[in-house]
mmCIF file of C-alpha atoms in Angstrom:
data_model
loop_
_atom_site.group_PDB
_atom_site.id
_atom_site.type_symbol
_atom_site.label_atom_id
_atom_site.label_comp_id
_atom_site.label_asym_id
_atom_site.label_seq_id
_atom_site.Cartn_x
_atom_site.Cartn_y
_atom_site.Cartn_z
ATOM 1 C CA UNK I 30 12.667 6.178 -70.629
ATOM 2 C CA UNK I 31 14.029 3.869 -73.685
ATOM 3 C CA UNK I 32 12.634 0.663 -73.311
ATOM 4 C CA UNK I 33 14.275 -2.078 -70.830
ATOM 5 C CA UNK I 34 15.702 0.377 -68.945
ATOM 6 C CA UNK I 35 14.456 1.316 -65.463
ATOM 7 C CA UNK I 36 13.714 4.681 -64.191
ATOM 8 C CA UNK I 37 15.711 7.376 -65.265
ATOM 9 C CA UNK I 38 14.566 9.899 -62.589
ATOM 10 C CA UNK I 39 14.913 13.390 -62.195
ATOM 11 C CA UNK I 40 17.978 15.542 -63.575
ATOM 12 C CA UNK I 41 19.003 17.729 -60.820
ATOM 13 C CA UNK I 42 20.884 21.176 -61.835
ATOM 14 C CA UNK I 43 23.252 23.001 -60.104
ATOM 15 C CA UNK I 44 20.402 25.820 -59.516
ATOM 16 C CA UNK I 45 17.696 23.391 -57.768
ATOM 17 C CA UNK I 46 20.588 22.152 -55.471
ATOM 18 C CA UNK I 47 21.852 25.667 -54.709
ATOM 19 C CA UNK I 48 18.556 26.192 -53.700
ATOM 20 C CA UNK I 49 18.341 23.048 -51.582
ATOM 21 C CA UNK I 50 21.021 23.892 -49.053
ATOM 22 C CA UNK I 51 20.128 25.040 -45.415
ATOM 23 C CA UNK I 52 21.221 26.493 -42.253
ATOM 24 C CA UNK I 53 20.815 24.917 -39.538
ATOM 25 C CA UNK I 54 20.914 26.451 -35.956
ATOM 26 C CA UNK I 55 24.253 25.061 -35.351
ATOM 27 C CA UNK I 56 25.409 26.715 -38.393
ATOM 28 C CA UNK I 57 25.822 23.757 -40.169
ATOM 29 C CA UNK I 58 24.390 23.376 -44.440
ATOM 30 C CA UNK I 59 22.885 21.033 -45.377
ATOM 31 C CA UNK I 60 21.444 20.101 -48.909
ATOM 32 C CA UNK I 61 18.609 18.337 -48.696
ATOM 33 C CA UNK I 62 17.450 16.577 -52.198
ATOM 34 C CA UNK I 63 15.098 14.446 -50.259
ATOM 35 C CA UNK I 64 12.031 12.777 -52.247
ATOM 36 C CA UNK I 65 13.230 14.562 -55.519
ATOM 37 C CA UNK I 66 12.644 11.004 -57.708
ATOM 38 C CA UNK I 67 16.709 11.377 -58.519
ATOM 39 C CA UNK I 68 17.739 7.663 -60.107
ATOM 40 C CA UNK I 69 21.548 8.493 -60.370
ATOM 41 C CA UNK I 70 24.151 10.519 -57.856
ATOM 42 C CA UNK I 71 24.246 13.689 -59.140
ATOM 43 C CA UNK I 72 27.729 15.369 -60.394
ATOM 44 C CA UNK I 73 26.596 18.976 -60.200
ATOM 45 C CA UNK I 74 26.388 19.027 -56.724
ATOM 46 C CA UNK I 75 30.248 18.553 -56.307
ATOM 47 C CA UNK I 76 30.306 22.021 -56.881
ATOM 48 C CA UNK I 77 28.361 21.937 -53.076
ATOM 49 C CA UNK I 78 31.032 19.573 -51.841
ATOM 50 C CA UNK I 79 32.113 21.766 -48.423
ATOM 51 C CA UNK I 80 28.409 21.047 -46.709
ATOM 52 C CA UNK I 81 28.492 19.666 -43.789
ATOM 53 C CA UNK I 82 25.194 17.546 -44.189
ATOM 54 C CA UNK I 83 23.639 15.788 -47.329
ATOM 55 C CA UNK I 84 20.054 14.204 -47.300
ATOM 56 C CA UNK I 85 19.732 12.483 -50.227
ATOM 57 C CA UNK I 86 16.697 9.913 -48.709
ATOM 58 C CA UNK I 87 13.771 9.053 -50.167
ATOM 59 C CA UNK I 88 14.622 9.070 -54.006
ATOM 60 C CA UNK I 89 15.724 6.197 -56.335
ATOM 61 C CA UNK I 90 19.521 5.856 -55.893
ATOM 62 C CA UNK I 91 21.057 2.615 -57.088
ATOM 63 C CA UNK I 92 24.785 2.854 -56.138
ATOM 64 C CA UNK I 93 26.635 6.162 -54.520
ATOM 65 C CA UNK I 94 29.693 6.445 -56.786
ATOM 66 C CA UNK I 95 33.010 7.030 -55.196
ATOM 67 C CA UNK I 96 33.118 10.524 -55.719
ATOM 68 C CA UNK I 97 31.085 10.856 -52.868
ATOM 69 C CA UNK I 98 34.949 11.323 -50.951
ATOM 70 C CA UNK I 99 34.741 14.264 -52.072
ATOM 71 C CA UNK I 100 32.675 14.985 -49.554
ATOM 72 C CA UNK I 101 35.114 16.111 -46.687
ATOM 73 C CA UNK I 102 33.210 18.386 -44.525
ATOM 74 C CA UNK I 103 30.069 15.846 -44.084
ATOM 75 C CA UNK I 104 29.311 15.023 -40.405
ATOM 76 C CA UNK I 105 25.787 13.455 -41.215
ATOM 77 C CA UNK I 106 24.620 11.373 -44.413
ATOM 78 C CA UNK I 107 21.023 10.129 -44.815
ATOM 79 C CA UNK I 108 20.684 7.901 -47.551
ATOM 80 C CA UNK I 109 17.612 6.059 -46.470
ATOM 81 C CA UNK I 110 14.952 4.995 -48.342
ATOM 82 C CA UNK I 111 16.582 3.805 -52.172
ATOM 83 C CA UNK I 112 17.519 0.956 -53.527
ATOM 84 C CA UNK I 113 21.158 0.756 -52.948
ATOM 85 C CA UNK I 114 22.367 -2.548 -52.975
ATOM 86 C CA UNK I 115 26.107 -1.896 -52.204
ATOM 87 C CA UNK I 116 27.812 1.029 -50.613
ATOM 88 C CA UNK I 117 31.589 2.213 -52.192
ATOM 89 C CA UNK I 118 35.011 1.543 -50.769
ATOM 90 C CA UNK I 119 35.605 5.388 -50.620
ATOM 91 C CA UNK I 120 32.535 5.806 -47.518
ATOM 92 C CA UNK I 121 35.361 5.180 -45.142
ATOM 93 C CA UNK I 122 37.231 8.597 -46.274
ATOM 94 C CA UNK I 123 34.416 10.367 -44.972
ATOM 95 C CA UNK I 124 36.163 10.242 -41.663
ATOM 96 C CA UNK I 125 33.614 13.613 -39.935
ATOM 97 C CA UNK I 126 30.512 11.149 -39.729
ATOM 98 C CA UNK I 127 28.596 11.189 -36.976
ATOM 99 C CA UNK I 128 25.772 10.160 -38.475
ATOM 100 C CA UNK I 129 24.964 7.833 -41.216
ATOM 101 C CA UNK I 130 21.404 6.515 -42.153
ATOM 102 C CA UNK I 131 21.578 3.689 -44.251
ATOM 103 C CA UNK I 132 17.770 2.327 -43.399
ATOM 104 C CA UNK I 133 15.276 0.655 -45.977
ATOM 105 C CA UNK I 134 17.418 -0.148 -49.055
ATOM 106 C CA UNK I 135 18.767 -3.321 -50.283
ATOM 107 C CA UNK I 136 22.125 -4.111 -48.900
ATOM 108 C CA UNK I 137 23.542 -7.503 -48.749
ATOM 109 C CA UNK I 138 26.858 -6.730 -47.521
ATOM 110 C CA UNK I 139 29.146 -3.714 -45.853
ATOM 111 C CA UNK I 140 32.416 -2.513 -46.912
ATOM 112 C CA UNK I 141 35.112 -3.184 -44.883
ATOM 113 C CA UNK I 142 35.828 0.316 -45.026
ATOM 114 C CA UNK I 143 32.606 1.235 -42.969
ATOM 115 C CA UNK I 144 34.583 0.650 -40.148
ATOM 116 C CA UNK I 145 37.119 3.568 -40.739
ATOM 117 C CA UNK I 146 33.887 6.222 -39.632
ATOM 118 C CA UNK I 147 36.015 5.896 -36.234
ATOM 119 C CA UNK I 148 33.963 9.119 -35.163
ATOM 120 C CA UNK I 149 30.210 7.547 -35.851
ATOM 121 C CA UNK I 150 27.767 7.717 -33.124
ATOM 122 C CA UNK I 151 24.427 6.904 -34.903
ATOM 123 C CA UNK I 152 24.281 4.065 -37.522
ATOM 124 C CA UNK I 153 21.171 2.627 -39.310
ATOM 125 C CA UNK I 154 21.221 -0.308 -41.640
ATOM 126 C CA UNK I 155 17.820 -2.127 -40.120
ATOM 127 C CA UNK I 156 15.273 -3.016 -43.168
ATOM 128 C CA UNK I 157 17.909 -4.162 -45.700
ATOM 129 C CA UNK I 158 18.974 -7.947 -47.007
ATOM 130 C CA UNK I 159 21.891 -8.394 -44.568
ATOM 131 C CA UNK I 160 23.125 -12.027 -43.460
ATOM 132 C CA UNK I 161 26.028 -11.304 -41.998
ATOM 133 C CA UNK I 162 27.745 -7.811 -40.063
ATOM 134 C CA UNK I 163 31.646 -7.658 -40.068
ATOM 135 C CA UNK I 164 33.176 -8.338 -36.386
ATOM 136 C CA UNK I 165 35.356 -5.470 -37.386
ATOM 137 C CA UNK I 166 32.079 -2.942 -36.998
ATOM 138 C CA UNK I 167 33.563 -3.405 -33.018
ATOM 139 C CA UNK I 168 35.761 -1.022 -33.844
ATOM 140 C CA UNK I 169 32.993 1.671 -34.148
ATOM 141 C CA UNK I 170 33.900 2.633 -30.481
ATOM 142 C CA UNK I 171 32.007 6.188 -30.404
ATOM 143 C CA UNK I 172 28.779 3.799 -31.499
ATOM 144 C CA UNK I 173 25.349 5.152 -29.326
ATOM 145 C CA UNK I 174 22.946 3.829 -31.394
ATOM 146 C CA UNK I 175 22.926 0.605 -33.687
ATOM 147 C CA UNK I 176 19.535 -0.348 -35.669
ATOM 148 C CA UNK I 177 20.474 -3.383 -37.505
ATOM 149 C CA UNK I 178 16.577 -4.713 -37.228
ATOM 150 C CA UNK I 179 14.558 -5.987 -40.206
ATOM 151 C CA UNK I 180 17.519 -8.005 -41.719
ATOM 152 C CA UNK I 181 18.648 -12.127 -41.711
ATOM 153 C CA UNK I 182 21.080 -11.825 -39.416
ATOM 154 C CA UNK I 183 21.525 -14.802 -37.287
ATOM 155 C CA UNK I 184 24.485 -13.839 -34.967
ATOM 156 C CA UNK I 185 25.526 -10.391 -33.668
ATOM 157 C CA UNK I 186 29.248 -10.570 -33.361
ATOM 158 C CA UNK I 187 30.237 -10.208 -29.230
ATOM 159 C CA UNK I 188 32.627 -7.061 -30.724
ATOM 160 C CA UNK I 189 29.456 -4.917 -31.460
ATOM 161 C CA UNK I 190 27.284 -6.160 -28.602
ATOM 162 C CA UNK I 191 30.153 -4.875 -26.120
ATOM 163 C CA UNK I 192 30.918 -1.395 -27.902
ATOM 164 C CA UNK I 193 31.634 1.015 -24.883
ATOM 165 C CA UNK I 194 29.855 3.621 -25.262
ATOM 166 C CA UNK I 195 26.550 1.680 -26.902
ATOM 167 C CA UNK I 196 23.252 2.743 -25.365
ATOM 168 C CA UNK I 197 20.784 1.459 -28.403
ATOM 169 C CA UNK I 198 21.067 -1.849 -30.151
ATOM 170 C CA UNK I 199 18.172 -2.622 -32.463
ATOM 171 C CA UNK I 200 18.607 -6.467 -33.520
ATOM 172 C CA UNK I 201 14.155 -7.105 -33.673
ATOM 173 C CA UNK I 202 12.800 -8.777 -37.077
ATOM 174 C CA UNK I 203 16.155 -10.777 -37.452
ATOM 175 C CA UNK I 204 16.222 -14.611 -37.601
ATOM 176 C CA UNK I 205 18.347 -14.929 -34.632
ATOM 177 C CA UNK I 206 18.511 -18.111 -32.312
ATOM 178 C CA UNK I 207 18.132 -15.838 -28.778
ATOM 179 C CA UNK I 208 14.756 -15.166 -30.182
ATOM 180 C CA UNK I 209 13.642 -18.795 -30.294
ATOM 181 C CA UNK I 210 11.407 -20.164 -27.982
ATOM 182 C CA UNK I 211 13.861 -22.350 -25.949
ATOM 183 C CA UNK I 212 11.467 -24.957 -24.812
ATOM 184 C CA UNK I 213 10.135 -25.406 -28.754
ATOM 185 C CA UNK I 214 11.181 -28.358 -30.093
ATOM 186 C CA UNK I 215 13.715 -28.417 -32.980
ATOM 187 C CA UNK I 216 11.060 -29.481 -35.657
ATOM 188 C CA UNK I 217 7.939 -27.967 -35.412
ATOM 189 C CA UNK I 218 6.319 -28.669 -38.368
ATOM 190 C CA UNK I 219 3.002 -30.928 -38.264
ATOM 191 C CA UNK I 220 3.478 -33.529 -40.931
ATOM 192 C CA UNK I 221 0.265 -33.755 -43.610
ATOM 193 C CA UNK I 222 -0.467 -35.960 -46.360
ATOM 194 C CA UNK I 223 -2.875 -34.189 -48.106
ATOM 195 C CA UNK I 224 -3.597 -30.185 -48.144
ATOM 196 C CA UNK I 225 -6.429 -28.768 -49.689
ATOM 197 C CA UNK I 226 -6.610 -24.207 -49.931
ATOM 198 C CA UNK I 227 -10.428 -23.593 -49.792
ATOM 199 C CA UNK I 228 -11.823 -20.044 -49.799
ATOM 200 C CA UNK I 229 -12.801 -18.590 -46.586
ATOM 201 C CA UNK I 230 -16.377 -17.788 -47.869
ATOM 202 C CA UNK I 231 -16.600 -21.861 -48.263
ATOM 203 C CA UNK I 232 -16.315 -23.160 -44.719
ATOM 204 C CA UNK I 233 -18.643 -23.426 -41.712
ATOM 205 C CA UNK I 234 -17.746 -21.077 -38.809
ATOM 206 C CA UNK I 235 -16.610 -24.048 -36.375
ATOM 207 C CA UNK I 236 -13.950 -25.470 -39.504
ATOM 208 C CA UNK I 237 -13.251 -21.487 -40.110
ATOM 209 C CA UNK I 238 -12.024 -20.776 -36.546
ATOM 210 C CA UNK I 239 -9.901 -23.956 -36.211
ATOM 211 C CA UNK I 240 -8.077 -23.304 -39.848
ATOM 212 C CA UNK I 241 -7.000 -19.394 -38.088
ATOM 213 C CA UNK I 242 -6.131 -21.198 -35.128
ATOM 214 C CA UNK I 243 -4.004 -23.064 -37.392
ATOM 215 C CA UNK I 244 -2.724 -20.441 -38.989
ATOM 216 C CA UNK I 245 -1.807 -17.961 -36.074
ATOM 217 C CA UNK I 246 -0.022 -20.805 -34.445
ATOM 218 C CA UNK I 247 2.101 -20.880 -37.991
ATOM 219 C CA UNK I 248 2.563 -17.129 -37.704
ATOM 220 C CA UNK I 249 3.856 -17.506 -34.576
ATOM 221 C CA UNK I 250 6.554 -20.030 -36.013
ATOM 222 C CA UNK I 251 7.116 -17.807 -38.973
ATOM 223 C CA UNK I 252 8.625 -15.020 -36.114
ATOM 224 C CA UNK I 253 10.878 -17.165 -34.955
ATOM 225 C CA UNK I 254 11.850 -19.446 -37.779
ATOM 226 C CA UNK I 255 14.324 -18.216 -40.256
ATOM 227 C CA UNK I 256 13.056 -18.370 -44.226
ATOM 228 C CA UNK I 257 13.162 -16.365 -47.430
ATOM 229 C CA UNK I 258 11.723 -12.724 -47.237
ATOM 230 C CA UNK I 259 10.390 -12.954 -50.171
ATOM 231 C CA UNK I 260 7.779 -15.606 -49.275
ATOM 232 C CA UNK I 261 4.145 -15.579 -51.695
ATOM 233 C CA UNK I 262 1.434 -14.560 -49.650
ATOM 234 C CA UNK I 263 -2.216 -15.667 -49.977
ATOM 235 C CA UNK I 264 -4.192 -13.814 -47.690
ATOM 236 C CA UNK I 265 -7.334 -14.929 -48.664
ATOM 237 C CA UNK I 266 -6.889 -18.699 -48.151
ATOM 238 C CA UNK I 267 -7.099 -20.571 -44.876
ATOM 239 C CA UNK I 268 -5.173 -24.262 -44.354
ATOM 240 C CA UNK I 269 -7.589 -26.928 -43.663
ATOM 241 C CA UNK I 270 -6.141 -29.200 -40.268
ATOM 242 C CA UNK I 271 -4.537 -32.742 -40.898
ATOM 243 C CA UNK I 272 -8.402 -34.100 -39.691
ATOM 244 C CA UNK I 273 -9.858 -32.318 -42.487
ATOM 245 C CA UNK I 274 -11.836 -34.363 -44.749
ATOM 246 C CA UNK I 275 -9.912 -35.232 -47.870
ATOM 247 C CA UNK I 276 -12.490 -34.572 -50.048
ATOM 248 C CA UNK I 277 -12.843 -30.817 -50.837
ATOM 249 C CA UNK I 278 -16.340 -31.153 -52.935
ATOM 250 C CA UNK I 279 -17.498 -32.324 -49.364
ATOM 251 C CA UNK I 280 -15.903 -29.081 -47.755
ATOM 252 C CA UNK I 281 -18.130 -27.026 -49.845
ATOM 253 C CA UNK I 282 -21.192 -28.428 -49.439
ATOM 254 C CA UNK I 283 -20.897 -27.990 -45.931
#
């Protein structure tokens, strides 16, 4: 690819996608471009518009261009696994979902339109960057199974937790307040002055097993605190306690 640009990904023809389409028992086609490396929503396969499933997971997509309405027939979509980080207006004219996998990409927000897919039954959005759902999602009322887990939401509006027909709600991994220890008190955080990273290879075994004790107690806090997801990680350094010794030439000698 020219340079600066990201991944260009893999051209897909009208042939290879003829070739991709299959019966299931139910009679239903689907075309399944799964794990094909494609970067960019291929036209050609408007020609295939009349399937009544499309798996496009697994591959590099950025944004699903509105053509996708053209897409009548479609009863399930599986678009998990890219890097989408909106979805278009037009999703709502795909009125024959039942089915829509949305799971491990990079949403931050939903179209109000997603809540035209009157006739859904599954949904998946869990692993993406979402902060907020719309109430309106209540209106999903043919909803069985909702994974919204792995995102920042902090409140679950009362019009999706009562959907009728809901037998699956997935909210785990999400920053929300129900998940707090109740009796915790609001600030948790031990105060320090001073904080020294040593090397595990450079304390005693006695200093060594209070610094993890230390740290699963934060790891604990991390579950139910919310924070950035995209915190550093240093997984080879251990937090001294507040009673270390200040002086970290001493640590090492020990």
């Amino acid at each position: 690819p020219p340079k600066g640009k990201g991944p260009q990904g893999k051209r897909i023809t009208l042939k290879v996608a003829k070739n991709s389409v299959r019966v299931a028992f139910n009679g239903r086609r689907r075309l399944d471009l799964s794990k094909m490396g494609i970067a960019t929503f291929p036209k050609c396969i408007l020609e295939l518009a009349d399937v009544e499933e499309l798996d496009l997971s697994r591959n590099m997509l950025k944004k699903i261009p509105n053509i996708i309405e053209k897409f009548q027939n479609l009863m399930w979509l599986n678009l998990h696994s890219n890097q989408l980080d909106e979805l278009p207006a037009a999703i709502g004219t795909l009125r024959n979902l039942t089915y829509l996998n949305l799971c491990n990409n990079k949403l931050k927000s939903l179209p109000e339109e997603l809540t035209l897919l009157r006739s859904l039954r599954t949904l998946n959005l869990g692993l993406n960057c979402l902060e907020t759902i719309p109430t309106t999602l209540g209106t999903l009322k043919e909803l069985i199974e909702l994974d919204l887990f792995d995102n920042a939401l902090t409140i679950i509006p009362k019009s999706v937790k009562k959907l009728p027909k809901l037998e699956k709600l997935n909210v785990k991994r999400n920053p929300l307040p129900e998940f707090a220890e109740e009796e915790e008190p609001i600030d948790t955080v031990k105060r320090i002055e001073s904080l020294y990273l040593v090397e595990k290879k450079d304390l005693c075994s006695s200093c060594l097993q209070t610094c993890q004790g230390e740290r699963d107690e934060l790891h604990k806090l991390e579950d139910v605190t919310p924070g950035p997801s995209n915190k550093p990680s240093f997984p080879s350094l251990v937090t001294p306690n507040s009673s270390a010794r200040e002086n970290q030439e001493e640590w090492r000698m020990k």
